[in-house]
Every structure is written in C-alpha cells, then in structure tokens.
Coordinates of N, CA and C in Angstrom, one line a residue:
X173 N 0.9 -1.2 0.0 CA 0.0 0.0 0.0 C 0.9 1.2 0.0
X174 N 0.8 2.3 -1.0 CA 1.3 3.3 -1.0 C 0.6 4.4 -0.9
X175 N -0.9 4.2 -0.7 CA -1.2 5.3 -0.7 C -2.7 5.1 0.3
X176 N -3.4 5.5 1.2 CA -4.5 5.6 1.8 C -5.6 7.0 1.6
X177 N -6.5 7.1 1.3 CA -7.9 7.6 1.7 C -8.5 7.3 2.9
X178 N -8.6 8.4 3.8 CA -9.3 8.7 5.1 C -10.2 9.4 5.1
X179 N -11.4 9.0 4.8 CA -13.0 10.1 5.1 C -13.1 9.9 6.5
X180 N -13.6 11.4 7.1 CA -13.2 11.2 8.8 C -12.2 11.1 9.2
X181 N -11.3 12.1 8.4 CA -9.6 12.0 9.0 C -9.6 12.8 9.9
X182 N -10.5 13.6 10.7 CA -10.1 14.2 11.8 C -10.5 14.0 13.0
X183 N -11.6 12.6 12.8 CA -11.8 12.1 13.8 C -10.9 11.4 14.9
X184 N -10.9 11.3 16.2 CA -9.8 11.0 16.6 C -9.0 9.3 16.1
X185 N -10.4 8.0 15.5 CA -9.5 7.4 14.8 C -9.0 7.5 13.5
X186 N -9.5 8.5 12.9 CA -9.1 8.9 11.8 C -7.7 9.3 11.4
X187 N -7.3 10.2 12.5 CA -6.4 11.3 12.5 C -5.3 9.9 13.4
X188 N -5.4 9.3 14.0 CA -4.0 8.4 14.3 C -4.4 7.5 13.2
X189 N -5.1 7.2 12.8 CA -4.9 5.9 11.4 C -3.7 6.8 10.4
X190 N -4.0 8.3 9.7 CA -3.8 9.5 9.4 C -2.1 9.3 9.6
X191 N -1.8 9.5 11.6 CA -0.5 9.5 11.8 C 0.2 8.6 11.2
X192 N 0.0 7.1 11.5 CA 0.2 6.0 11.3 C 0.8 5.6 10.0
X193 N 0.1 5.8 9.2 CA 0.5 6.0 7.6 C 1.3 6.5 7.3
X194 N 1.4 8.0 7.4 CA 2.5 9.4 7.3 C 3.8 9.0 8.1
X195 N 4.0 8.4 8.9 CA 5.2 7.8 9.4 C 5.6 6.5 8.6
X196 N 4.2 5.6 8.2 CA 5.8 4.6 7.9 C 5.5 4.9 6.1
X197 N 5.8 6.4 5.8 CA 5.6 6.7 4.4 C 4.7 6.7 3.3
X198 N 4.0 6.3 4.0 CA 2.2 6.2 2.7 C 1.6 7.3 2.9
X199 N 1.7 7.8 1.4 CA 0.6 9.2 1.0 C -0.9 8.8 1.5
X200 N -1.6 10.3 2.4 CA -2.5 10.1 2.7 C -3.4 11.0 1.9
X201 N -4.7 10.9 1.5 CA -5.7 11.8 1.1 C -6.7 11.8 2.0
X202 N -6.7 12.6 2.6 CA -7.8 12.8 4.3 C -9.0 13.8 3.5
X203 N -10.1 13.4 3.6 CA -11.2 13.7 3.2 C -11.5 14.1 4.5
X204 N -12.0 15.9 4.6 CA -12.4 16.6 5.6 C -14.2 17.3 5.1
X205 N -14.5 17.3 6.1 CA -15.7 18.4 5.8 C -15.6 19.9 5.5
X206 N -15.8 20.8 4.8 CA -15.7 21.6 4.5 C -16.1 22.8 5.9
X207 N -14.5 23.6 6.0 CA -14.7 24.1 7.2 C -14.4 23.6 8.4
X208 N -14.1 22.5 8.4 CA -13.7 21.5 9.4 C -12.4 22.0 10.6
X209 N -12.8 22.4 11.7 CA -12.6 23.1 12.9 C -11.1 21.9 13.7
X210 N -11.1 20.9 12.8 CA -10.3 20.0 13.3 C -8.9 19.3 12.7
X211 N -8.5 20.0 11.6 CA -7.4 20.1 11.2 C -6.2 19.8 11.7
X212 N -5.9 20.2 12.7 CA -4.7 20.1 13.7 C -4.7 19.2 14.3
X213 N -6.0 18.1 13.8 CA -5.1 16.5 14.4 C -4.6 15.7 13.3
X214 N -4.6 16.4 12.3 CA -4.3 15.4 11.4 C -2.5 15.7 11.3
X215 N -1.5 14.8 11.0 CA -0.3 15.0 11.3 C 0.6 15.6 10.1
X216 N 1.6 16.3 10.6 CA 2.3 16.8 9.2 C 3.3 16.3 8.9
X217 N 2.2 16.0 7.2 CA 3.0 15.2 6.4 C 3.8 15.6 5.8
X218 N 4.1 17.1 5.4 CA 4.5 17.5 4.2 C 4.2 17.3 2.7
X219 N 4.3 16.6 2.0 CA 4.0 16.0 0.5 C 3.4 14.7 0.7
X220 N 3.2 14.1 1.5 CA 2.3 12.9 1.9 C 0.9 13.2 2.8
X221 N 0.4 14.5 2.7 CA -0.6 14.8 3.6 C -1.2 15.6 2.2
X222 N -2.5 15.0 1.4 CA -3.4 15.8 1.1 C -4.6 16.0 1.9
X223 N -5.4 17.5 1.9 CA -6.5 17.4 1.9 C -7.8 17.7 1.0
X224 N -8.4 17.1 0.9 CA -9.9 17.3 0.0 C -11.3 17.7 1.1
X225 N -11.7 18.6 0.9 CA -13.4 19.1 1.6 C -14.0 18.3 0.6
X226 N -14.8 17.6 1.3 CA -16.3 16.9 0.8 C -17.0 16.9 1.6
X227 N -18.4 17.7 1.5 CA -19.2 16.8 2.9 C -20.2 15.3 2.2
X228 N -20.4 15.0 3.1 CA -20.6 13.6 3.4 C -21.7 13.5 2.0
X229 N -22.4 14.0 2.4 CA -23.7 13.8 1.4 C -23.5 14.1 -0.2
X230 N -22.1 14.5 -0.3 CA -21.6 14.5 -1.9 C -20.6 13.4 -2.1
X231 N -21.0 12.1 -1.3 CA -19.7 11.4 -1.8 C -19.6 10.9 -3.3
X232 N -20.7 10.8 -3.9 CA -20.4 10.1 -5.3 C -19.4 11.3 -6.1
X233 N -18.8 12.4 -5.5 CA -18.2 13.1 -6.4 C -16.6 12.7 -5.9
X234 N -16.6 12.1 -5.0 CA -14.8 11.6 -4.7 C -14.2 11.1 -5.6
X235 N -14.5 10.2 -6.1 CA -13.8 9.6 -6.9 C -13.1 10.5 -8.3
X236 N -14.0 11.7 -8.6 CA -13.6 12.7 -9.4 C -12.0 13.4 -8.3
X237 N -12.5 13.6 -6.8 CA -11.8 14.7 -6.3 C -10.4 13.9 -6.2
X238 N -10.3 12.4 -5.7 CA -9.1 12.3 -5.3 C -8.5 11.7 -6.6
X239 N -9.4 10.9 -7.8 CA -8.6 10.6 -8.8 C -7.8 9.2 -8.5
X240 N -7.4 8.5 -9.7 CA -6.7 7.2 -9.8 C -5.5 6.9 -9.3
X241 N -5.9 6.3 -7.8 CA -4.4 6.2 -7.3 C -4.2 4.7 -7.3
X242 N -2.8 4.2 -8.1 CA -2.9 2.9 -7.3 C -2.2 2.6 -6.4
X243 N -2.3 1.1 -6.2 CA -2.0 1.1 -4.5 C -3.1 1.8 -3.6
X244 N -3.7 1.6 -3.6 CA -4.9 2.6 -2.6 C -5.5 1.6 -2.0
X245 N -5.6 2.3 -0.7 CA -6.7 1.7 0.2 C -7.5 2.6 0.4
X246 N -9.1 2.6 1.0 CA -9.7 3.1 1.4 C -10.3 3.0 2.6
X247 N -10.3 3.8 2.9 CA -10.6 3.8 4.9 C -11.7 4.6 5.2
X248 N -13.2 4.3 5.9 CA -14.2 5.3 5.3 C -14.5 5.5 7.1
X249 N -14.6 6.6 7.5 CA -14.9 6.7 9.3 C -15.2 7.6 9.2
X250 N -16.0 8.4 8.1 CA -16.8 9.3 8.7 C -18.4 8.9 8.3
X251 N -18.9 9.9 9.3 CA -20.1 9.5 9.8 C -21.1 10.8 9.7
X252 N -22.4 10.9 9.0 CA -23.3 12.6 9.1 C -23.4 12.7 10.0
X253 N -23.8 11.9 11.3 CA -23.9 12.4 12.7 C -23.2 12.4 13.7
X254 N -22.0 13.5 13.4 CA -21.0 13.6 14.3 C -20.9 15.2 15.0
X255 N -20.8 15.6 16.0 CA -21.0 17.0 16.3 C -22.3 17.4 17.0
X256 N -22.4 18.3 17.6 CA -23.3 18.6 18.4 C -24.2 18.9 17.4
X257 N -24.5 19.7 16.7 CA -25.8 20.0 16.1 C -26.1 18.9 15.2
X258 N -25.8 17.6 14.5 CA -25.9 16.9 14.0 C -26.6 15.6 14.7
X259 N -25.7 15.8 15.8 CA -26.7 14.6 17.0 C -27.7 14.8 16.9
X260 N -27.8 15.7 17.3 CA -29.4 17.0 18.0 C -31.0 16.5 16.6
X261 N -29.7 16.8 15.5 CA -31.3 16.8 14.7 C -31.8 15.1 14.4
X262 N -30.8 14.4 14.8 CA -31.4 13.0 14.3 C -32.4 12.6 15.4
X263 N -33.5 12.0 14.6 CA -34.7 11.7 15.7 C -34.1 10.1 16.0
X264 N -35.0 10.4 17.4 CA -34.7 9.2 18.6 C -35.5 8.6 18.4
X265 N -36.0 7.0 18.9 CA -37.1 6.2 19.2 C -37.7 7.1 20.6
X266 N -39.0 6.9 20.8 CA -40.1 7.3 22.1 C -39.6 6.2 23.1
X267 N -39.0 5.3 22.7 CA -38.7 4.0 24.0 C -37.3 2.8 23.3
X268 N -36.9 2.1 24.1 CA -35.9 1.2 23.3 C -36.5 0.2 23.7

C-alpha cells in the first residue's frame, strides 16, 4: 500500500490511522468536511498529507476529487452524525 484515503480523517481514529500512515511513508488523502474546525489533528505530512473538503452527502463526487491512485486503500470513518448539532437533529425512538 502506498497510498491511503481517510473520510473522517479528523476524527480521533481517523487522525491516528492518518498519523500512522505518514510515518511509515504512505501518501495520505484525508477527506475533511468543509470548514472543518479539526485540522490540527491530522499529522504533518509535508507532501504525503493531502486534503480534500467533501461533505458527506456528496460522496459520489470523490472519486472525481481524489482521482486514480494505485496502491490505494480506502478507509471510510466518517459519519453525518458527528458533532453537536448533528446529534441533535437526528430523531430518537419514544422507548428502546
């Protein structure tokens, strides 16, 4: 593997899967949300650290954004319901 994709790279396992990589030399493409407040966990790569904004609900356009890599893995850990306001609006069951 020379290269990895991380959607949810700033999640906290995102962002050590992220470190992990970038140390033992595999280009990372960390898929962030646009605006994403959490940047500074992801590790510096130098030329092995891209990032791409996508939010979640456009994923069928990734494959345009990051393009034919081979050697690729894919690593997918993000989630629409992450964050306070995002919790909030998904409805609950009345009982479990």
């Amino acid at each position: 593997m020379n290269h990895a994709v991380i959607t949810g790279a700033t999640s906290m396992i995102g962002a050590a899967l992220a470190e992990q990589c970038v140390k033992r030399g595999t280009a990372v493409t960390a898929v962030v949300r646009p605006e994403c407040r959490k940047i500074e966990r992801l590790p510096h790569g130098g030329n092995l650290l891209r990032l791409i904004e996508c939010p979640i609900y456009r994923y069928k356009e990734l494959p345009q954004l990051i393009g034919r890599q081979e050697g690729s893995v894919f690593y997918h850990m993000a989630w629409a319901a992450t964050g306070e306001q995002a919790a909030a609006a998904l409805p609950l069951p009345a009982s479990s």
